CSV table of N, CA and C in Angstrom, one decimal:
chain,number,residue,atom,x,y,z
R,257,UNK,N,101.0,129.0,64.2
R,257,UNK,CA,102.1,128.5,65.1
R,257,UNK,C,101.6,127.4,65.9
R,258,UNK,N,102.7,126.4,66.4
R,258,UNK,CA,102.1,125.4,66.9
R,258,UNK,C,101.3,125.6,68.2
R,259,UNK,N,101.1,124.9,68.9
R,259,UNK,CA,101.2,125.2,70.3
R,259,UNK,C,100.9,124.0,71.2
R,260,UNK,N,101.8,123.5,71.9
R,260,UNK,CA,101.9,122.6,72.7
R,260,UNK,C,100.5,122.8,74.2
R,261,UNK,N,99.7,121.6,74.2
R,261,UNK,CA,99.1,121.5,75.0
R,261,UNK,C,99.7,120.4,76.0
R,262,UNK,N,98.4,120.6,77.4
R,262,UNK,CA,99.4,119.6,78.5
R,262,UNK,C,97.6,119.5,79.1
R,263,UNK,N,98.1,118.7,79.6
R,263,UNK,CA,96.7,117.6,80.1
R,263,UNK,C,97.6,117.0,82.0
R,264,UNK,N,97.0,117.3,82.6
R,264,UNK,CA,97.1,116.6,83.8
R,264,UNK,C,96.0,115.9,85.0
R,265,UNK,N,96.8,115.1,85.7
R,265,UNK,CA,95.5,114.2,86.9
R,265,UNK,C,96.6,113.8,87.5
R,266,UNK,N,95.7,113.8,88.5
R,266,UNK,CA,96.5,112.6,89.7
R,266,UNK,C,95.2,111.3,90.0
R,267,UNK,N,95.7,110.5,90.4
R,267,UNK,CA,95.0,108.9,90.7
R,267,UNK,C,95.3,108.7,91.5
R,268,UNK,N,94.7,107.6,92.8
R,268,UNK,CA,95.2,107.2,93.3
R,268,UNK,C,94.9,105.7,92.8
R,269,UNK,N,96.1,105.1,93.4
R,269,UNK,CA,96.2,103.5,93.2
R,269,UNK,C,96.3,103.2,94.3
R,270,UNK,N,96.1,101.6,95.0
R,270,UNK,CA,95.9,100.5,96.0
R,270,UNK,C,97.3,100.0,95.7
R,271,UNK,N,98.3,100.5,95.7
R,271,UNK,CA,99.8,99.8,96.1
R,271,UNK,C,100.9,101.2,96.7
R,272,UNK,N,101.7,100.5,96.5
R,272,UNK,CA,103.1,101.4,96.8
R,272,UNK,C,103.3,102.2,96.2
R,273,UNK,N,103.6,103.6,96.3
R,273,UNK,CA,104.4,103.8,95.1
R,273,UNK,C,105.8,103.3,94.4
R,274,UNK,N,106.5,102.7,95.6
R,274,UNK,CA,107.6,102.0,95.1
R,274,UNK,C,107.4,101.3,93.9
R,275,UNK,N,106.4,100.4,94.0
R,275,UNK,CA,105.6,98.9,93.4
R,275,UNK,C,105.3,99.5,91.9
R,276,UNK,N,104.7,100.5,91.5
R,276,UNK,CA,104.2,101.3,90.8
R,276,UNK,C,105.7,101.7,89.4
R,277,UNK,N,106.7,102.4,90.4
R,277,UNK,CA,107.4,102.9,89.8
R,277,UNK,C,108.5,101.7,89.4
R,278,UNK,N,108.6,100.6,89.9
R,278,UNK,CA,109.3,99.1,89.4
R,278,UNK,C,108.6,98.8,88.3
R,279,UNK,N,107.6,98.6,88.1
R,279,UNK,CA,107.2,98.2,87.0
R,279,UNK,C,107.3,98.6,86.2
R,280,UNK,N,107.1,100.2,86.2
R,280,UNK,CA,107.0,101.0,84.8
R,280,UNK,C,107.7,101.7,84.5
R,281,UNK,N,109.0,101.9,85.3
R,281,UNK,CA,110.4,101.8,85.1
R,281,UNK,C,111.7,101.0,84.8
R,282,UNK,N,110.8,100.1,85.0
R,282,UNK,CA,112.4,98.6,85.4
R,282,UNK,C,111.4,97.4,84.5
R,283,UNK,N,109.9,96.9,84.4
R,283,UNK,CA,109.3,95.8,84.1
R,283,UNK,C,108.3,96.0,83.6
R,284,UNK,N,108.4,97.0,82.5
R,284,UNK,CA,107.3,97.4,81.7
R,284,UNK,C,106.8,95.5,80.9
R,285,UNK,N,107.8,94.5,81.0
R,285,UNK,CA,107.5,93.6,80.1
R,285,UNK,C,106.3,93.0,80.8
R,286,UNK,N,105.8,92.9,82.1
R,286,UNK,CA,105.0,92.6,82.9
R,286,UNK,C,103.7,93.0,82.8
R,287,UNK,N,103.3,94.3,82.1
R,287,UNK,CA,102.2,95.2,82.4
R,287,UNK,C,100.9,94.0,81.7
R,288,UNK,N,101.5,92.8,80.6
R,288,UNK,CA,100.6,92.7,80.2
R,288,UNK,C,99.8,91.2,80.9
R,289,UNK,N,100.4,91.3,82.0
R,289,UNK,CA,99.9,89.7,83.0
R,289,UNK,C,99.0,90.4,83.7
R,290,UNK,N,99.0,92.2,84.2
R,290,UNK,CA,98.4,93.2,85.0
R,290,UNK,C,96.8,93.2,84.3
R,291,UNK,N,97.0,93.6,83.2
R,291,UNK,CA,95.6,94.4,82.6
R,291,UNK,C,95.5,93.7,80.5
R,292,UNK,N,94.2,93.5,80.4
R,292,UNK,CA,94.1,93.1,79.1
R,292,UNK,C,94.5,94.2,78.1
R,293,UNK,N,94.6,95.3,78.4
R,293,UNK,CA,94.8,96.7,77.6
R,293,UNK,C,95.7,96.6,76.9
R,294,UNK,N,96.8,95.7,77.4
R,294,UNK,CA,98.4,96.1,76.6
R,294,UNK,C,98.3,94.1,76.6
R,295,UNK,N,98.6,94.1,74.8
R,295,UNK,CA,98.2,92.7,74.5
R,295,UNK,C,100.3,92.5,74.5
R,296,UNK,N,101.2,93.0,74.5
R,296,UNK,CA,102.6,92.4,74.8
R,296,UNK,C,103.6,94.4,74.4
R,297,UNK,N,104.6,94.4,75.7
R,297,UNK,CA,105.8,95.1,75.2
R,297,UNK,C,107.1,94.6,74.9
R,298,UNK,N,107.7,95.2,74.0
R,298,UNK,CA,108.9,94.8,73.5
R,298,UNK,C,109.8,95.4,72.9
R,299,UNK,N,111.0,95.1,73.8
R,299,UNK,CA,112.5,96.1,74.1
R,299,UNK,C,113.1,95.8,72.2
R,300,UNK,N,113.0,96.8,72.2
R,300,UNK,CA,113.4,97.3,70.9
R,300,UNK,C,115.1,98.0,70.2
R,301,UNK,N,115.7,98.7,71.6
R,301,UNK,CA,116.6,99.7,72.5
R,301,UNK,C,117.5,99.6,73.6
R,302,UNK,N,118.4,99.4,73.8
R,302,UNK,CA,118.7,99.4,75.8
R,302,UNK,C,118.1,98.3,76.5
R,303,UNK,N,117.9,98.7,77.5
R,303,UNK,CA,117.5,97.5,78.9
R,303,UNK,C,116.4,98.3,79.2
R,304,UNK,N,115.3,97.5,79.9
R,304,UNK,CA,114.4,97.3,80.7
R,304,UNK,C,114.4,99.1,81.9
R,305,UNK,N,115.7,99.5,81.9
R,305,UNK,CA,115.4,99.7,83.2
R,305,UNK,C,116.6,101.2,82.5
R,306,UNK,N,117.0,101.7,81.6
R,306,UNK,CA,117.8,102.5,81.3
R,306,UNK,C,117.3,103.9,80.6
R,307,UNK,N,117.9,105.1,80.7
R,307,UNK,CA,117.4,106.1,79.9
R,307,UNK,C,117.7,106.1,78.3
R,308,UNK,N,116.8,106.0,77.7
R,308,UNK,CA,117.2,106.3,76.0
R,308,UNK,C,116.3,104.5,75.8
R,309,UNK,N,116.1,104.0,76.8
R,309,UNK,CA,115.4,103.0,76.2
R,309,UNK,C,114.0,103.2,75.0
R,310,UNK,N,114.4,101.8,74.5
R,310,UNK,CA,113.3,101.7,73.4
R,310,UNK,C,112.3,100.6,73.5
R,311,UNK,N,111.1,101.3,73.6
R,311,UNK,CA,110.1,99.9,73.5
R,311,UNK,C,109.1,100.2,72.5
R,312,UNK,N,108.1,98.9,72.5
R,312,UNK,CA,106.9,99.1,71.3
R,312,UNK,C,106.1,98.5,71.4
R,313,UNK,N,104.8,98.9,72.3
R,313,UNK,CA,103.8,98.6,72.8
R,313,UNK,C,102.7,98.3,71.9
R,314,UNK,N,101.9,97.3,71.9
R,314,UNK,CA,100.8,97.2,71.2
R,314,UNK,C,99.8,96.8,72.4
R,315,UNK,N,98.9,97.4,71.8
R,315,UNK,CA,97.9,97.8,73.1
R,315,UNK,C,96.5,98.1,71.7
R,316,UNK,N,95.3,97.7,73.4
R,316,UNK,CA,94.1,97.9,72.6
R,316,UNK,C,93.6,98.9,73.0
R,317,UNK,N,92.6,100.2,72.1
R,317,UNK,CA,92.2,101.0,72.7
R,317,UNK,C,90.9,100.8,71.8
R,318,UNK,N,89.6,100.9,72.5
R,318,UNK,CA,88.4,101.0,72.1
R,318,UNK,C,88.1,100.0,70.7
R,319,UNK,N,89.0,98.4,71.5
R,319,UNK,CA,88.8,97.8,70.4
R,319,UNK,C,89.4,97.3,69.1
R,320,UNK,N,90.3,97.9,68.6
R,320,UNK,CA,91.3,98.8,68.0
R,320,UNK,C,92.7,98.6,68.6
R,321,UNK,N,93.6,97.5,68.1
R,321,UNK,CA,94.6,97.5,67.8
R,321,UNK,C,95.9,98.4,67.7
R,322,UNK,N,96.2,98.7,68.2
R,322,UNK,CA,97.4,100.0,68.2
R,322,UNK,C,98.7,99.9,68.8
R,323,UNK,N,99.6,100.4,67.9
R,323,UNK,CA,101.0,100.4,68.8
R,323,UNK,C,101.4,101.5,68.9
R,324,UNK,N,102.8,101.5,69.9
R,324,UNK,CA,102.8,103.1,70.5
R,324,UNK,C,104.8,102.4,70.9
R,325,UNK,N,105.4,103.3,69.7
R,325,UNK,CA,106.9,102.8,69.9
R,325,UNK,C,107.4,104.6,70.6
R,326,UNK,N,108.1,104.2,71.8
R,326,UNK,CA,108.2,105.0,72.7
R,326,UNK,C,109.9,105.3,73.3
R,327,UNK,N,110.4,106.2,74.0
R,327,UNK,CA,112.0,106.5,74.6
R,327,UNK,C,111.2,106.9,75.5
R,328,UNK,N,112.7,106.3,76.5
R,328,UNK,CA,112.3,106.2,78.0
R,328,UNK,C,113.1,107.1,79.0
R,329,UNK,N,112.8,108.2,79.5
R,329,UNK,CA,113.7,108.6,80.3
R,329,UNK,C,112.7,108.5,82.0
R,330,UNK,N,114.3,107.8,82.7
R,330,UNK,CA,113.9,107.4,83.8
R,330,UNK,C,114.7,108.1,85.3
R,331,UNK,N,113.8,109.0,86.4
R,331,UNK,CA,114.4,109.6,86.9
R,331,UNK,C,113.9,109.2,88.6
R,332,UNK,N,115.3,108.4,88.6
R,332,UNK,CA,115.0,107.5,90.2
R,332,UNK,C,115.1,108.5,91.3
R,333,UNK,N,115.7,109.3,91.2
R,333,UNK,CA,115.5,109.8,92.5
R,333,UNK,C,114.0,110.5,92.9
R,334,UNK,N,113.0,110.7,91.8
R,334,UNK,CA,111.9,111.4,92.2
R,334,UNK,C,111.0,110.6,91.5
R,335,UNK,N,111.4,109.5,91.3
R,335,UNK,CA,110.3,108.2,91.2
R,335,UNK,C,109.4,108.8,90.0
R,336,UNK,N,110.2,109.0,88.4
R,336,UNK,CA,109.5,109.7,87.6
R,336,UNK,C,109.9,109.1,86.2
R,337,UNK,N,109.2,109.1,85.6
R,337,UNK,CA,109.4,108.0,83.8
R,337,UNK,C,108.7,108.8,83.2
R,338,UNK,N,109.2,109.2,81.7
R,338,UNK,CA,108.4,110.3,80.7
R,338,UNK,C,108.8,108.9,79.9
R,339,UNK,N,107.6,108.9,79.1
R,339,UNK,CA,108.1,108.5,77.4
R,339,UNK,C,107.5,109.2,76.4
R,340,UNK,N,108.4,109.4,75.4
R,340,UNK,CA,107.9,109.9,74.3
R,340,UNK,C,107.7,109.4,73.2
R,341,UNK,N,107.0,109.2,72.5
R,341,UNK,CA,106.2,109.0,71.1
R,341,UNK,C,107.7,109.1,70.2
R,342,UNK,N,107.7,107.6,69.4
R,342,UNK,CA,108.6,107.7,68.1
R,342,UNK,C,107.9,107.3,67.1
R,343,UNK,N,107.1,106.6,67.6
R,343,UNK,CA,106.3,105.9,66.0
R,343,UNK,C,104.6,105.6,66.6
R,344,UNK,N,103.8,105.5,66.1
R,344,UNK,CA,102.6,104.7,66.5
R,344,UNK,C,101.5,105.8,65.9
R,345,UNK,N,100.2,104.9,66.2
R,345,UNK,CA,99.0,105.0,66.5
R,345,UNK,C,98.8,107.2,66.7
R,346,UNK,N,99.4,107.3,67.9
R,346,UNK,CA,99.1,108.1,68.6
R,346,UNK,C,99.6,109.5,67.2
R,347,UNK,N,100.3,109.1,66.7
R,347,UNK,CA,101.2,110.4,66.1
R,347,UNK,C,99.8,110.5,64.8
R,348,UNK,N,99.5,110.0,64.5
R,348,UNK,CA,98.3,110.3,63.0
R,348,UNK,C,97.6,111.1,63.6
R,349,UNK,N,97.7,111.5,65.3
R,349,UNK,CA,96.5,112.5,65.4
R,349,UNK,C,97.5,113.7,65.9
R,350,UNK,N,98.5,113.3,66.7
R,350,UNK,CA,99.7,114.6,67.1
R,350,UNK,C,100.8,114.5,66.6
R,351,UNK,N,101.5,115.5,66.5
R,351,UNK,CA,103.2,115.9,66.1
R,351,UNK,C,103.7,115.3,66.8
R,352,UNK,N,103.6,115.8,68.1
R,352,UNK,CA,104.6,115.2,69.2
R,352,UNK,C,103.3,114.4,70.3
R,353,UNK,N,103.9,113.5,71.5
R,353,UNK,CA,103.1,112.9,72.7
R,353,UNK,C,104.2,112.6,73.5
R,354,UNK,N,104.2,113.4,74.9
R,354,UNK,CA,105.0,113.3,76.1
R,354,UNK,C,104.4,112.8,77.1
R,355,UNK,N,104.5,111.9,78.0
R,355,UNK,CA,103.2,111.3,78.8
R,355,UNK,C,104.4,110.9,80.2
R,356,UNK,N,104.6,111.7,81.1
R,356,UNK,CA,105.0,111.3,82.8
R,356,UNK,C,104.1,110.9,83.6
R,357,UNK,N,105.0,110.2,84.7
R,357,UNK,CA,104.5,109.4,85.1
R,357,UNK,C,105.4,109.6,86.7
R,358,UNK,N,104.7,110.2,87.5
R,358,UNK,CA,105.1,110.6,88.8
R,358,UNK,C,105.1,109.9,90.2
R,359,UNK,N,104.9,108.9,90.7
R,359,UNK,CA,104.5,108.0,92.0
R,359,UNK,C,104.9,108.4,93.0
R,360,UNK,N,103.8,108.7,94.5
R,360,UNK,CA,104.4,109.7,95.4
R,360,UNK,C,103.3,108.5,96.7
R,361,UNK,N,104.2,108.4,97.6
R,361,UNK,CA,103.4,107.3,98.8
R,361,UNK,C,102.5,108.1,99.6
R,362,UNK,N,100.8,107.6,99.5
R,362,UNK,CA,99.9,108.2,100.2
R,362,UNK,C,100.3,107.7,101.6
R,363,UNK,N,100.1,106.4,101.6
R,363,UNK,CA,100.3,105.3,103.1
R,363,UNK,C,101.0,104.7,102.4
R,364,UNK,N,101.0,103.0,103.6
R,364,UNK,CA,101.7,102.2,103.5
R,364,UNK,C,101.4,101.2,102.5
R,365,UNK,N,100.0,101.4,101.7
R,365,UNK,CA,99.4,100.6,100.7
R,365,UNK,C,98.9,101.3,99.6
R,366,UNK,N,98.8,102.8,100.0
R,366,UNK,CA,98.2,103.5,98.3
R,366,UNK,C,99.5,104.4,98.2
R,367,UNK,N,99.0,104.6,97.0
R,367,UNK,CA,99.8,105.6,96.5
R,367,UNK,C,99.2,106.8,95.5
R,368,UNK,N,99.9,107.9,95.5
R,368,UNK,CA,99.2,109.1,94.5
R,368,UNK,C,100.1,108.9,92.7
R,369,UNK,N,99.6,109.3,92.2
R,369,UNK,CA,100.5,109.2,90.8
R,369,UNK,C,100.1,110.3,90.1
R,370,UNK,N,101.0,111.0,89.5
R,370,UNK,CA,100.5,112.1,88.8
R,370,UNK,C,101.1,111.7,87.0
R,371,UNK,N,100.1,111.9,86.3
R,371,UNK,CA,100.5,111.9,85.0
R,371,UNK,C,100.0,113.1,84.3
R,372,UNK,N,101.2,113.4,83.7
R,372,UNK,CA,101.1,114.5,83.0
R,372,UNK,C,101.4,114.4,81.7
R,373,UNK,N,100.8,114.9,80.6
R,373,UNK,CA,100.7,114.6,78.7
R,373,UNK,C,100.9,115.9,78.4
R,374,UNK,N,101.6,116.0,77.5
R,374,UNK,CA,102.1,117.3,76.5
R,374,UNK,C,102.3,116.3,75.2
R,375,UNK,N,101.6,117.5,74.5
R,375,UNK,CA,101.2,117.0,73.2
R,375,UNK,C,101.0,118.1,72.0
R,376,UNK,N,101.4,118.3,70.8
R,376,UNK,CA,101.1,119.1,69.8
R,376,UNK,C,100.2,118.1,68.4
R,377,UNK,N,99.0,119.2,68.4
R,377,UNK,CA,98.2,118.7,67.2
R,377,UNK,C,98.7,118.9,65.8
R,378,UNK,N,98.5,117.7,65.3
R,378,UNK,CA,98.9,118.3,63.9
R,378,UNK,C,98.2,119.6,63.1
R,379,UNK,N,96.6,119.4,63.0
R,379,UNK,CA,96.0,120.6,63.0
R,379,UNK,C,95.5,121.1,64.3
R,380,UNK,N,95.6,122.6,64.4
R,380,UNK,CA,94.8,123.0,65.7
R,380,UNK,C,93.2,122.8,65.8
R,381,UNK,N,92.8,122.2,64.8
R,381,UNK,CA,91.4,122.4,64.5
R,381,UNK,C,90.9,120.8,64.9
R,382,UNK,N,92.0,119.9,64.9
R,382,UNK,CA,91.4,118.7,65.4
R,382,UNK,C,91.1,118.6,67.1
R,383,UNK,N,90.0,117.8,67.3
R,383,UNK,CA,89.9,117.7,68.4
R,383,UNK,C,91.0,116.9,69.3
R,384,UNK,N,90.7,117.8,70.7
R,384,UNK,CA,91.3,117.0,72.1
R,384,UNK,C,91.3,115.1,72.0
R,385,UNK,N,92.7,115.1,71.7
R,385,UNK,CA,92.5,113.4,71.9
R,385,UNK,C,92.3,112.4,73.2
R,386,UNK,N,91.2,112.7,73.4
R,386,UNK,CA,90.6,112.5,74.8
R,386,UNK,C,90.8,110.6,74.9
R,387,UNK,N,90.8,110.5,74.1
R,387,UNK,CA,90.5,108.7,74.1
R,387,UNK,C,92.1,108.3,74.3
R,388,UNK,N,93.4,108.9,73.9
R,388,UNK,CA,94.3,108.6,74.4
R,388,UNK,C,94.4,109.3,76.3
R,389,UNK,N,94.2,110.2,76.5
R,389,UNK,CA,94.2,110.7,77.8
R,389,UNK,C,93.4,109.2,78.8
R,390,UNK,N,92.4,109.1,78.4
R,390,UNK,CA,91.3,107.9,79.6
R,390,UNK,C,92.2,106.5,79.0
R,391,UNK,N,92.9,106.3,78.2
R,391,UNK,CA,93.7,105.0,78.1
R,391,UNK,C,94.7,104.8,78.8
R,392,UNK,N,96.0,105.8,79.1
R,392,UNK,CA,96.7,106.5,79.6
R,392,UNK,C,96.2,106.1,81.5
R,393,UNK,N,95.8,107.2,81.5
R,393,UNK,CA,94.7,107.1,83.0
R,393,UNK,C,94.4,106.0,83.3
R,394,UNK,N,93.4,105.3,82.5
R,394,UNK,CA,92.7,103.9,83.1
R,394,UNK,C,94.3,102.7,83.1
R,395,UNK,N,95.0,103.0,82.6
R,395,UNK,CA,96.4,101.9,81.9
R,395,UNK,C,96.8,102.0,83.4
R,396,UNK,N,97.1,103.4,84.0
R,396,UNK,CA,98.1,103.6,85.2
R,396,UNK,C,97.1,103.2,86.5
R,397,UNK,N,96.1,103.5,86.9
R,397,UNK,CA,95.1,102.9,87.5
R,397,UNK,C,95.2,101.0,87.5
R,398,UNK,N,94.6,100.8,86.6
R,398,UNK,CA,94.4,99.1,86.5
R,398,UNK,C,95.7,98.5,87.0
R,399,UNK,N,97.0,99.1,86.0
R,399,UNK,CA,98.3,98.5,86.6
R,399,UNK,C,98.4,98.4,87.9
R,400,UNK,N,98.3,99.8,88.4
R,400,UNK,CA,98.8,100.2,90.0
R,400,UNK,C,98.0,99.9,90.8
R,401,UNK,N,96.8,99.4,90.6
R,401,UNK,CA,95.9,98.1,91.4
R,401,UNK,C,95.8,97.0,91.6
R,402,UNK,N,96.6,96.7,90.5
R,402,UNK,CA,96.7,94.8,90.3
R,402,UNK,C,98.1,94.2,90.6
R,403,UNK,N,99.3,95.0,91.0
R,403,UNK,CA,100.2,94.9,90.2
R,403,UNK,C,100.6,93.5,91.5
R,404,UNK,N,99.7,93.0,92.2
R,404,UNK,CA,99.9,91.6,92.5
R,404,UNK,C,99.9,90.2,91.7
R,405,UNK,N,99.0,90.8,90.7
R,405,UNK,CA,99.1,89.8,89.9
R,405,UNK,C,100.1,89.7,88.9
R,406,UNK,N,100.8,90.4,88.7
R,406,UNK,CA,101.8,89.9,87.6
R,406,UNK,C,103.0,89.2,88.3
């Protein structure tokens, strides 16, 4: 039987959480002015800023080329965005990939973020896809530190 695993962290970032959850709610097209990781996104789906949206990220991980086409559910009042895995990279190693995205205001300049991953392996016998987890991590970090520059 299957069995869904879940992976969680909190970070802190050097901005808002307001700042944090604009972007990657409303202006995901921006992420790639922020950090070299994500070489361009593109609305595929809906708007920028709606639930059921569709996008398709190509992004580099370890080098390595990868896309990651994703649905967007976006929940403003608790400053919260899940996307879920439709197509990419990520699925040759899982069934499913659920990846939230939480932003909560430390101060007036940082903020906490909590991301949370639920994910089922295709076999249970493959390893923890750790290299998506620190991409993930390091993506929401970089962003939510820079995000003056975009």
């Amino acid at each position: 039987m299957a069995q869904i695993h879940k992976h969680e962290k909190v970070i802190e970032i050097k901005n808002s959480a307001e700042a944090f959850w604009k972007i990657f709610s409303s202006e995901a097209y921006r992420i790639p002015k922020v950090t070299d990781k994500v070489a361009s996104i593109e609305l595929v789906a809906g708007d920028w800023s709606s639930n059921d949206s569709v996008k398709s990220w190509h992004y580099n991980l370890n080098g390595k080329a990868e896309i990651f086409k994703e649905r967007t559910q976006v929940d403003k009042a608790n400053k919260t965005l899940t996307v879920t895995a439709l197509e990419g990279d990520i699925l040759r190693n899982c069934k499913t990939w659920k990846a939230t995205f939480q932003a909560a205001p430390k101060t007036e300049t940082a903020s906490y973020v909590k991301i949370s991953l639920e994910y089922e392996k295709i076999n249970e016998d493959d390893p923890v896809p750790r290299q998506y987890f620190d991409f993930v991590e390091g993506l929401a970090k970089e962003v939510g530190d820079n995000l003056s520059k975009a």
